[in-house]
CSV table of C-alpha atoms and ligand atoms in Angstrom, one decimal:
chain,number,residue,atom,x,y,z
A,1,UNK,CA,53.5,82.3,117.4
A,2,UNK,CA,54.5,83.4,114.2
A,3,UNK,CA,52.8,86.3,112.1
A,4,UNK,CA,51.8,86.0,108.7
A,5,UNK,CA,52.1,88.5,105.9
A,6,UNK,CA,50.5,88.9,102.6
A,7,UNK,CA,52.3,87.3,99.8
A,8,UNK,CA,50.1,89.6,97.5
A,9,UNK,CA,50.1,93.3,99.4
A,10,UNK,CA,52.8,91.7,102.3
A,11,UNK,CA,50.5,92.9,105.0
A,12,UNK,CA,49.5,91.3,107.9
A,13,UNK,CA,47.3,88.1,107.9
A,14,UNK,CA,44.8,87.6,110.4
A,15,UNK,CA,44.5,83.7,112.0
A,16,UNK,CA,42.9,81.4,110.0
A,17,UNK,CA,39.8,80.9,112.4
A,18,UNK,CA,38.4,84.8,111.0
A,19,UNK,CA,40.3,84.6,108.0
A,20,UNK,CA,38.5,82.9,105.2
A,21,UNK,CA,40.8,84.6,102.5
A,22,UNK,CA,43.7,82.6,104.4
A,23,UNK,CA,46.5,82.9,103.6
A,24,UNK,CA,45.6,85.9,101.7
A,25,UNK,CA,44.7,89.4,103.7
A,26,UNK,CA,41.2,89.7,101.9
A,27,UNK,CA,40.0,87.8,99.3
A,28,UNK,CA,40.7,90.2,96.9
A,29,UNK,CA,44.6,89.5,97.3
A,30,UNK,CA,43.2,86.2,96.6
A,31,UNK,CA,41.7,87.0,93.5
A,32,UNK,CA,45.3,88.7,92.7
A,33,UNK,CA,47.2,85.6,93.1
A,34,UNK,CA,44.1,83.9,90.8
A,35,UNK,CA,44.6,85.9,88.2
A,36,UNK,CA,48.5,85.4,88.1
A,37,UNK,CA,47.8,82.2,87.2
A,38,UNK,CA,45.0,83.0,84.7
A,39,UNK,CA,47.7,85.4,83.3
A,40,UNK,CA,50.3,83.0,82.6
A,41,UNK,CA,52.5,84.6,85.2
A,42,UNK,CA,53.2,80.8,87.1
A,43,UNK,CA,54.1,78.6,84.6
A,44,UNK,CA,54.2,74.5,85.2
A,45,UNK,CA,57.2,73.5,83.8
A,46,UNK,CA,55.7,70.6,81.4
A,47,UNK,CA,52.5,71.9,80.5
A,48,UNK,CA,51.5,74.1,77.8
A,49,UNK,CA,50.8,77.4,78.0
A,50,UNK,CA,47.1,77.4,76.9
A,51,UNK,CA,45.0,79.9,78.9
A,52,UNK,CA,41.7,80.6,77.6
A,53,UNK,CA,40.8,84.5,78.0
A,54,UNK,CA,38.4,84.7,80.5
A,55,UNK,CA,38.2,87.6,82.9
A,56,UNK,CA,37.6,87.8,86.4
A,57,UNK,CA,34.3,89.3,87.5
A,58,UNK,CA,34.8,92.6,89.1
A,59,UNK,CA,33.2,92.1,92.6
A,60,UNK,CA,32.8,95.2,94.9
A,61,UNK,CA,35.4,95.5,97.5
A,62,UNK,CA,34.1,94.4,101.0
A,63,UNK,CA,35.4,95.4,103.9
B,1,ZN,ZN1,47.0,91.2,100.7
């Protein structure tokens, strides 16, 4: 049995089954790791870097 962490906050993920943010802790680490991309901050190597600004909708926390 291995544990999972965050790769956002690097805390501890709960199983998949009651997790729907998998692998993310919540789904507002998965929101983080959205907006990474959004921002530019993973690159694909080939494409261009074309990202339309568009924000992410502030939703309150749950949880
Ligand atoms: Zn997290």
């Amino acid at each position: 049995m291995s544990k999972r962490t965050c790769p956002i906050c690097e805390r501890a993920v709960l199983a998949r089954e009651e997790n729907s943010a998998f692998p993310f802790c919540s789904s507002r680490c998965q929101l983080v790791d959205l907006g990474h991309w959004l921002d530019g901050e993973y690159r694909v190597p080939g494409e261009p870097a074309e990202v339309a600004d568009s924000g992410i909708p502030s939703d309150s926390s749950e949880g």
